[in-house]
PDB file of C-alpha atoms in Angstrom:
ATOM      1  CA  UNK E   1      14.504 -14.114  10.194  1.00  0.00           C
ATOM      2  CA  UNK E   2      15.834 -12.700  13.460  1.00  0.00           C
ATOM      3  CA  UNK E   3      13.952 -10.048  15.332  1.00  0.00           C
ATOM      4  CA  UNK E   4      15.116  -7.986  18.301  1.00  0.00           C
ATOM      5  CA  UNK E   5      12.544  -6.343  20.710  1.00  0.00           C
ATOM      6  CA  UNK E   6      13.490  -4.318  23.535  1.00  0.00           C
ATOM      7  CA  UNK E   7      11.150  -3.378  26.360  1.00  0.00           C
ATOM      8  CA  UNK E   8      10.515  -0.664  27.549  1.00  0.00           C
ATOM      9  CA  UNK E   9      10.553   1.769  24.750  1.00  0.00           C
ATOM     10  CA  UNK E  10      11.305   4.420  27.155  1.00  0.00           C
ATOM     11  CA  UNK E  11      11.992   4.613  30.820  1.00  0.00           C
ATOM     12  CA  UNK E  12      12.509   7.631  33.376  1.00  0.00           C
ATOM     13  CA  UNK E  13      13.731   6.907  36.650  1.00  0.00           C
ATOM     14  CA  UNK E  14      15.001   9.176  39.390  1.00  0.00           C
ATOM     15  CA  UNK E  15      18.958   9.460  40.294  1.00  0.00           C
ATOM     16  CA  UNK E  16      20.539   6.666  42.376  1.00  0.00           C
ATOM     17  CA  UNK E  17      17.842   3.815  41.374  1.00  0.00           C
ATOM     18  CA  UNK E  18      19.275   0.384  40.060  1.00  0.00           C
ATOM     19  CA  UNK E  19      17.170  -0.744  36.611  1.00  0.00           C
ATOM     20  CA  UNK E  20      17.205  -3.288  34.165  1.00  0.00           C
ATOM     21  CA  UNK E  21      16.666  -3.163  30.447  1.00  0.00           C
ATOM     22  CA  UNK E  22      15.237  -5.915  28.651  1.00  0.00           C
ATOM     23  CA  UNK E  23      16.168  -7.325  25.028  1.00  0.00           C
ATOM     24  CA  UNK E  24      14.507 -10.441  23.536  1.00  0.00           C
ATOM     25  CA  UNK E  25      15.543 -12.183  20.260  1.00  0.00           C
ATOM     26  CA  UNK E  26      13.587 -14.787  18.291  1.00  0.00           C
ATOM     27  CA  UNK E  27      16.352 -16.878  17.116  1.00  0.00           C
ATOM     28  CA  UNK E  28      18.665 -18.529  19.765  1.00  0.00           C
ATOM     29  CA  UNK E  29      21.250 -19.300  16.993  1.00  0.00           C
ATOM     30  CA  UNK E  30      23.149 -16.267  17.927  1.00  0.00           C
ATOM     31  CA  UNK E  31      27.126 -15.734  17.791  1.00  0.00           C
ATOM     32  CA  UNK E  32      27.126 -12.923  20.173  1.00  0.00           C
ATOM     33  CA  UNK E  33      25.018 -10.012  21.463  1.00  0.00           C
ATOM     34  CA  UNK E  34      26.143  -6.394  22.064  1.00  0.00           C
ATOM     35  CA  UNK E  35      24.865  -3.697  24.000  1.00  0.00           C
ATOM     36  CA  UNK E  36      25.324  -0.066  22.722  1.00  0.00           C
ATOM     37  CA  UNK E  37      24.677   3.355  23.974  1.00  0.00           C
ATOM     38  CA  UNK E  38      23.652   6.246  21.538  1.00  0.00           C
ATOM     39  CA  UNK E  39      23.371   9.788  22.815  1.00  0.00           C
ATOM     40  CA  UNK E  40      20.985  12.112  20.812  1.00  0.00           C
ATOM     41  CA  UNK E  41      22.645  13.186  17.476  1.00  0.00           C
ATOM     42  CA  UNK E  42      25.888  10.993  17.990  1.00  0.00           C
ATOM     43  CA  UNK E  43      27.058   7.618  17.242  1.00  0.00           C
ATOM     44  CA  UNK E  44      27.139   4.111  18.863  1.00  0.00           C
ATOM     45  CA  UNK E  45      29.319   3.506  21.951  1.00  0.00           C
ATOM     46  CA  UNK E  46      30.106  -0.245  22.615  1.00  0.00           C
ATOM     47  CA  UNK E  47      29.125  -1.046  26.479  1.00  0.00           C
ATOM     48  CA  UNK E  48      29.472  -4.771  26.772  1.00  0.00           C
ATOM     49  CA  UNK E  49      29.848  -7.683  24.277  1.00  0.00           C
ATOM     50  CA  UNK E  50      28.662 -11.306  25.262  1.00  0.00           C
ATOM     51  CA  UNK E  51      29.873 -14.316  23.470  1.00  0.00           C
ATOM     52  CA  UNK E  52      27.106 -17.084  22.987  1.00  0.00           C
ATOM     53  CA  UNK E  53      29.247 -19.168  25.241  1.00  0.00           C
ATOM     54  CA  UNK E  54      29.186 -16.658  28.074  1.00  0.00           C
ATOM     55  CA  UNK E  55      26.249 -15.836  30.662  1.00  0.00           C
ATOM     56  CA  UNK E  56      27.196 -12.276  31.583  1.00  0.00           C
ATOM     57  CA  UNK E  57      29.546  -9.571  31.265  1.00  0.00           C
ATOM     58  CA  UNK E  58      30.543  -6.447  33.581  1.00  0.00           C
ATOM     59  CA  UNK E  59      31.700  -3.263  32.981  1.00  0.00           C
ATOM     60  CA  UNK E  60      32.026  -0.770  36.120  1.00  0.00           C
ATOM     61  CA  UNK E  61      28.100  -0.201  37.350  1.00  0.00           C
ATOM     62  CA  UNK E  62      26.811  -2.121  34.171  1.00  0.00           C
ATOM     63  CA  UNK E  63      26.163  -6.011  34.140  1.00  0.00           C
ATOM     64  CA  UNK E  64      24.750  -7.591  31.076  1.00  0.00           C
ATOM     65  CA  UNK E  65      23.207 -11.168  31.020  1.00  0.00           C
ATOM     66  CA  UNK E  66      22.617 -13.741  28.292  1.00  0.00           C
ATOM     67  CA  UNK E  67      20.164 -16.497  28.390  1.00  0.00           C
ATOM     68  CA  UNK E  68      20.462 -18.072  24.807  1.00  0.00           C
ATOM     69  CA  UNK E  69      18.030 -20.796  25.142  1.00  0.00           C
ATOM     70  CA  UNK E  70      15.111 -18.495  26.292  1.00  0.00           C
ATOM     71  CA  UNK E  71      16.354 -15.781  23.711  1.00  0.00           C
ATOM     72  CA  UNK E  72      16.882 -12.673  26.317  1.00  0.00           C
ATOM     73  CA  UNK E  73      19.218 -10.463  27.623  1.00  0.00           C
ATOM     74  CA  UNK E  74      19.134  -7.958  30.277  1.00  0.00           C
ATOM     75  CA  UNK E  75      21.488  -4.981  31.047  1.00  0.00           C
ATOM     76  CA  UNK E  76      21.664  -4.028  34.648  1.00  0.00           C
ATOM     77  CA  UNK E  77      22.656  -0.433  35.589  1.00  0.00           C
ATOM     78  CA  UNK E  78      23.516   0.158  39.253  1.00  0.00           C
ATOM     79  CA  UNK E  79      23.193   3.371  41.114  1.00  0.00           C
ATOM     80  CA  UNK E  80      22.093   5.401  38.029  1.00  0.00           C
ATOM     81  CA  UNK E  81      23.325   8.955  37.283  1.00  0.00           C
ATOM     82  CA  UNK E  82      22.000  11.660  35.110  1.00  0.00           C
ATOM     83  CA  UNK E  83      24.855  11.005  32.738  1.00  0.00           C
ATOM     84  CA  UNK E  84      23.293   7.603  32.005  1.00  0.00           C
ATOM     85  CA  UNK E  85      20.507   9.122  30.189  1.00  0.00           C
ATOM     86  CA  UNK E  86      20.790   7.820  26.655  1.00  0.00           C
ATOM     87  CA  UNK E  87      19.224   5.198  24.142  1.00  0.00           C
ATOM     88  CA  UNK E  88      20.387   2.077  24.627  1.00  0.00           C
ATOM     89  CA  UNK E  89      20.396  -0.444  21.899  1.00  0.00           C
ATOM     90  CA  UNK E  90      20.563  -4.252  21.782  1.00  0.00           C
ATOM     91  CA  UNK E  91      22.110  -6.145  19.050  1.00  0.00           C
ATOM     92  CA  UNK E  92      22.648  -9.633  17.958  1.00  0.00           C
ATOM     93  CA  UNK E  93      24.925 -11.339  15.546  1.00  0.00           C
ATOM     94  CA  UNK E  94      23.385 -14.704  14.030  1.00  0.00           C
ATOM     95  CA  UNK E  95      25.826 -17.563  13.637  1.00  0.00           C
ATOM     96  CA  UNK E  96      27.382 -17.107  10.200  1.00  0.00           C
ATOM     97  CA  UNK E  97      25.807 -13.864   9.484  1.00  0.00           C
ATOM     98  CA  UNK E  98      28.504 -11.198  10.388  1.00  0.00           C
ATOM     99  CA  UNK E  99      26.225  -8.408  10.653  1.00  0.00           C
ATOM    100  CA  UNK E 100      24.082  -7.098  13.317  1.00  0.00           C
ATOM    101  CA  UNK E 101      20.179  -7.091  13.991  1.00  0.00           C
ATOM    102  CA  UNK E 102      19.429  -4.366  16.364  1.00  0.00           C
ATOM    103  CA  UNK E 103      16.299  -3.876  18.586  1.00  0.00           C
ATOM    104  CA  UNK E 104      14.523  -0.235  18.460  1.00  0.00           C
ATOM    105  CA  UNK E 105      16.113   0.715  21.806  1.00  0.00           C
ATOM    106  CA  UNK E 106      15.281   2.012  25.293  1.00  0.00           C
ATOM    107  CA  UNK E 107      15.346   5.547  25.605  1.00  0.00           C
ATOM    108  CA  UNK E 108      16.449   6.068  29.247  1.00  0.00           C
ATOM    109  CA  UNK E 109      16.165   9.358  31.316  1.00  0.00           C
ATOM    110  CA  UNK E 110      17.693   9.562  34.753  1.00  0.00           C
ATOM    111  CA  UNK E 111      16.212  12.687  36.712  1.00  0.00           C
ATOM    112  CA  UNK E 112      18.632  14.262  39.285  1.00  0.00           C
TER     113      UNK E 112
ATOM    114  CA  UNK R   1      43.894   5.216  17.497  1.00  0.00           C
ATOM    115  CA  UNK R   2      41.179   7.517  16.371  1.00  0.00           C
ATOM    116  CA  UNK R   3      38.321   5.114  16.014  1.00  0.00           C
ATOM    117  CA  UNK R   4      36.310   4.603  13.107  1.00  0.00           C
ATOM    118  CA  UNK R   5      36.149   8.235  11.019  1.00  0.00           C
ATOM    119  CA  UNK R   6      33.342   9.309   9.004  1.00  0.00           C
ATOM    120  CA  UNK R   7      32.923  12.266   6.927  1.00  0.00           C
ATOM    121  CA  UNK R   8      31.299  14.313   6.587  1.00  0.00           C
ATOM    122  CA  UNK R   9      29.175  14.571   9.804  1.00  0.00           C
ATOM    123  CA  UNK R  10      26.456  16.427   8.138  1.00  0.00           C
ATOM    124  CA  UNK R  11      25.594  16.438   4.277  1.00  0.00           C
ATOM    125  CA  UNK R  12      22.929  18.334   2.772  1.00  0.00           C
ATOM    126  CA  UNK R  13      21.848  17.473  -0.711  1.00  0.00           C
ATOM    127  CA  UNK R  14      19.033  18.479  -3.396  1.00  0.00           C
ATOM    128  CA  UNK R  15      16.940  15.968  -4.651  1.00  0.00           C
ATOM    129  CA  UNK R  16      18.575  14.461  -7.924  1.00  0.00           C
ATOM    130  CA  UNK R  17      22.059  15.015  -6.824  1.00  0.00           C
ATOM    131  CA  UNK R  18      24.560  12.480  -5.682  1.00  0.00           C
ATOM    132  CA  UNK R  19      25.910  11.721  -1.831  1.00  0.00           C
ATOM    133  CA  UNK R  20      29.197  10.248  -0.988  1.00  0.00           C
ATOM    134  CA  UNK R  21      29.833   9.072   2.421  1.00  0.00           C
ATOM    135  CA  UNK R  22      33.312   8.051   3.466  1.00  0.00           C
ATOM    136  CA  UNK R  23      34.611   5.757   6.177  1.00  0.00           C
ATOM    137  CA  UNK R  24      37.919   5.155   7.555  1.00  0.00           C
ATOM    138  CA  UNK R  25      37.858   1.832   9.810  1.00  0.00           C
ATOM    139  CA  UNK R  26      39.926   1.655  13.002  1.00  0.00           C
ATOM    140  CA  UNK R  27      43.798   0.723  12.444  1.00  0.00           C
ATOM    141  CA  UNK R  28      44.105  -3.044  12.091  1.00  0.00           C
ATOM    142  CA  UNK R  29      40.519  -3.477  10.967  1.00  0.00           C
ATOM    143  CA  UNK R  30      39.584  -5.070   7.628  1.00  0.00           C
ATOM    144  CA  UNK R  31      35.999  -5.522   7.929  1.00  0.00           C
ATOM    145  CA  UNK R  32      33.821  -2.488   7.120  1.00  0.00           C
ATOM    146  CA  UNK R  33      29.910  -2.484   7.601  1.00  0.00           C
ATOM    147  CA  UNK R  34      27.378   0.257   6.786  1.00  0.00           C
ATOM    148  CA  UNK R  35      23.938   0.950   8.461  1.00  0.00           C
ATOM    149  CA  UNK R  36      21.405   3.188   8.048  1.00  0.00           C
ATOM    150  CA  UNK R  37      19.077   4.651  10.689  1.00  0.00           C
ATOM    151  CA  UNK R  38      15.853   6.274   9.229  1.00  0.00           C
ATOM    152  CA  UNK R  39      14.069   8.623  11.445  1.00  0.00           C
ATOM    153  CA  UNK R  40      12.066   7.148  14.328  1.00  0.00           C
ATOM    154  CA  UNK R  41      13.475   3.544  13.340  1.00  0.00           C
ATOM    155  CA  UNK R  42      16.135   1.233  14.226  1.00  0.00           C
ATOM    156  CA  UNK R  43      19.395   0.586  12.856  1.00  0.00           C
ATOM    157  CA  UNK R  44      19.409  -1.423   9.648  1.00  0.00           C
ATOM    158  CA  UNK R  45      22.344  -3.571   8.094  1.00  0.00           C
ATOM    159  CA  UNK R  46      23.086  -2.490   4.438  1.00  0.00           C
ATOM    160  CA  UNK R  47      26.423  -3.759   3.332  1.00  0.00           C
ATOM    161  CA  UNK R  48      29.471  -5.547   4.547  1.00  0.00           C
ATOM    162  CA  UNK R  49      32.853  -5.027   2.671  1.00  0.00           C
ATOM    163  CA  UNK R  50      36.373  -6.285   3.092  1.00  0.00           C
ATOM    164  CA  UNK R  51      39.251  -4.877   0.914  1.00  0.00           C
ATOM    165  CA  UNK R  52      38.024  -4.514  -2.591  1.00  0.00           C
ATOM    166  CA  UNK R  53      35.370  -7.107  -1.991  1.00  0.00           C
ATOM    167  CA  UNK R  54      31.480  -6.683  -1.356  1.00  0.00           C
ATOM    168  CA  UNK R  55      30.966  -9.658   1.033  1.00  0.00           C
ATOM    169  CA  UNK R  56      27.183  -9.304   1.876  1.00  0.00           C
ATOM    170  CA  UNK R  57      25.065  -6.509   0.278  1.00  0.00           C
ATOM    171  CA  UNK R  58      21.814  -8.037   1.307  1.00  0.00           C
ATOM    172  CA  UNK R  59      20.475  -4.786   2.879  1.00  0.00           C
ATOM    173  CA  UNK R  60      21.366  -2.413   0.057  1.00  0.00           C
ATOM    174  CA  UNK R  61      18.571  -0.932  -2.015  1.00  0.00           C
ATOM    175  CA  UNK R  62      18.766  -2.618  -5.445  1.00  0.00           C
ATOM    176  CA  UNK R  63      19.133   0.660  -7.311  1.00  0.00           C
ATOM    177  CA  UNK R  64      20.946   4.087  -6.823  1.00  0.00           C
ATOM    178  CA  UNK R  65      23.071   2.718  -3.944  1.00  0.00           C
ATOM    179  CA  UNK R  66      26.665   1.162  -4.165  1.00  0.00           C
ATOM    180  CA  UNK R  67      29.508   0.685  -1.651  1.00  0.00           C
ATOM    181  CA  UNK R  68      33.206   0.274  -2.163  1.00  0.00           C
ATOM    182  CA  UNK R  69      36.286  -0.457  -0.179  1.00  0.00           C
ATOM    183  CA  UNK R  70      39.148   0.011  -2.340  1.00  0.00           C
ATOM    184  CA  UNK R  71      42.755  -1.477  -1.605  1.00  0.00           C
ATOM    185  CA  UNK R  72      43.917   2.121  -0.726  1.00  0.00           C
ATOM    186  CA  UNK R  73      41.610   4.849   0.910  1.00  0.00           C
ATOM    187  CA  UNK R  74      38.384   4.700   2.787  1.00  0.00           C
ATOM    188  CA  UNK R  75      35.163   2.716   2.220  1.00  0.00           C
ATOM    189  CA  UNK R  76      32.568   4.950   0.379  1.00  0.00           C
ATOM    190  CA  UNK R  77      28.954   4.521   0.285  1.00  0.00           C
ATOM    191  CA  UNK R  78      27.636   6.296  -2.793  1.00  0.00           C
ATOM    192  CA  UNK R  79      24.015   7.395  -3.280  1.00  0.00           C
ATOM    193  CA  UNK R  80      22.885   8.561  -6.782  1.00  0.00           C
ATOM    194  CA  UNK R  81      19.936  10.710  -7.370  1.00  0.00           C
ATOM    195  CA  UNK R  82      18.875  11.294  -3.924  1.00  0.00           C
ATOM    196  CA  UNK R  83      15.399  11.460  -2.920  1.00  0.00           C
ATOM    197  CA  UNK R  84      14.006  12.688   0.223  1.00  0.00           C
ATOM    198  CA  UNK R  85      13.432   9.209   1.438  1.00  0.00           C
ATOM    199  CA  UNK R  86      17.221   8.926   1.751  1.00  0.00           C
ATOM    200  CA  UNK R  87      17.307  11.448   4.555  1.00  0.00           C
ATOM    201  CA  UNK R  88      18.855   9.341   7.513  1.00  0.00           C
ATOM    202  CA  UNK R  89      21.857   8.859   9.425  1.00  0.00           C
ATOM    203  CA  UNK R  90      24.262   6.481   7.814  1.00  0.00           C
ATOM    204  CA  UNK R  91      26.793   4.635  10.145  1.00  0.00           C
ATOM    205  CA  UNK R  92      29.851   3.019   9.435  1.00  0.00           C
ATOM    206  CA  UNK R  93      31.428   0.013  11.553  1.00  0.00           C
ATOM    207  CA  UNK R  94      34.331  -1.946  11.287  1.00  0.00           C
ATOM    208  CA  UNK R  95      35.653  -5.211  13.151  1.00  0.00           C
ATOM    209  CA  UNK R  96      38.922  -6.901  13.743  1.00  0.00           C
ATOM    210  CA  UNK R  97      37.304 -10.320  13.734  1.00  0.00           C
ATOM    211  CA  UNK R  98      34.187 -12.116  14.859  1.00  0.00           C
ATOM    212  CA  UNK R  99      35.580 -12.295  18.530  1.00  0.00           C
ATOM    213  CA  UNK R 100      35.914  -8.521  19.183  1.00  0.00           C
ATOM    214  CA  UNK R 101      32.375  -7.164  18.311  1.00  0.00           C
ATOM    215  CA  UNK R 102      32.080  -3.737  16.206  1.00  0.00           C
ATOM    216  CA  UNK R 103      33.065  -0.419  16.688  1.00  0.00           C
ATOM    217  CA  UNK R 104      30.854   2.389  15.171  1.00  0.00           C
ATOM    218  CA  UNK R 105      31.561   5.808  13.854  1.00  0.00           C
ATOM    219  CA  UNK R 106      29.631   9.048  14.684  1.00  0.00           C
ATOM    220  CA  UNK R 107      27.479   8.830  11.537  1.00  0.00           C
ATOM    221  CA  UNK R 108      26.942  11.027   8.626  1.00  0.00           C
ATOM    222  CA  UNK R 109      23.516  12.681   8.921  1.00  0.00           C
ATOM    223  CA  UNK R 110      22.240  13.113   5.140  1.00  0.00           C
ATOM    224  CA  UNK R 111      19.358  15.527   4.563  1.00  0.00           C
ATOM    225  CA  UNK R 112      17.797  15.813   1.202  1.00  0.00           C
ATOM    226  CA  UNK R 113      16.123  18.851   0.488  1.00  0.00           C
TER     227      UNK R 113
END
């Protein structure tokens, strides 16, 4: 059974810092991995999708990497801003499953 | 493209009543998924549907919960005889196919009083 873990559960940093959020998964037979952002009381916004054959994806200040063999993904946020404050969720889709398994999320606070 | 539309945004029901949550997928998406986020817990898969078919309902509680995606109209998640433990945020997602990931709606927050 796939399990997804995100560390740390919460992170608070001053504005301008570069930071890394971690995601690990127990079964490496995944189809893809997706990072989402969730603002309080709101829905999920897709940030980056990495197919299992890819090593990384970039969008603006965000870069996500995938090491399928070790069951790890990282989300790198460059030059953080207060508007980046949100909960970041990592989710994997197992091969043949067509559903996502989510981590518990990392609650990120960027202090002005 | 309006994205995945869910309504209502907030729903309050008394114990024993029925709750109906609606989801319209993105235009061109034929796959619909429902997830539940209980307070202080992560999102959990409930059910995956295509038009007129339930493909995977392995995450649905065996009683009181049902889902449909008719040929015409939105997908409906129905909860009969709600209990306080059903209070949660229910999210709908849609996809075009496996290569494009999932797009989520804003969710319906159900409160059972």
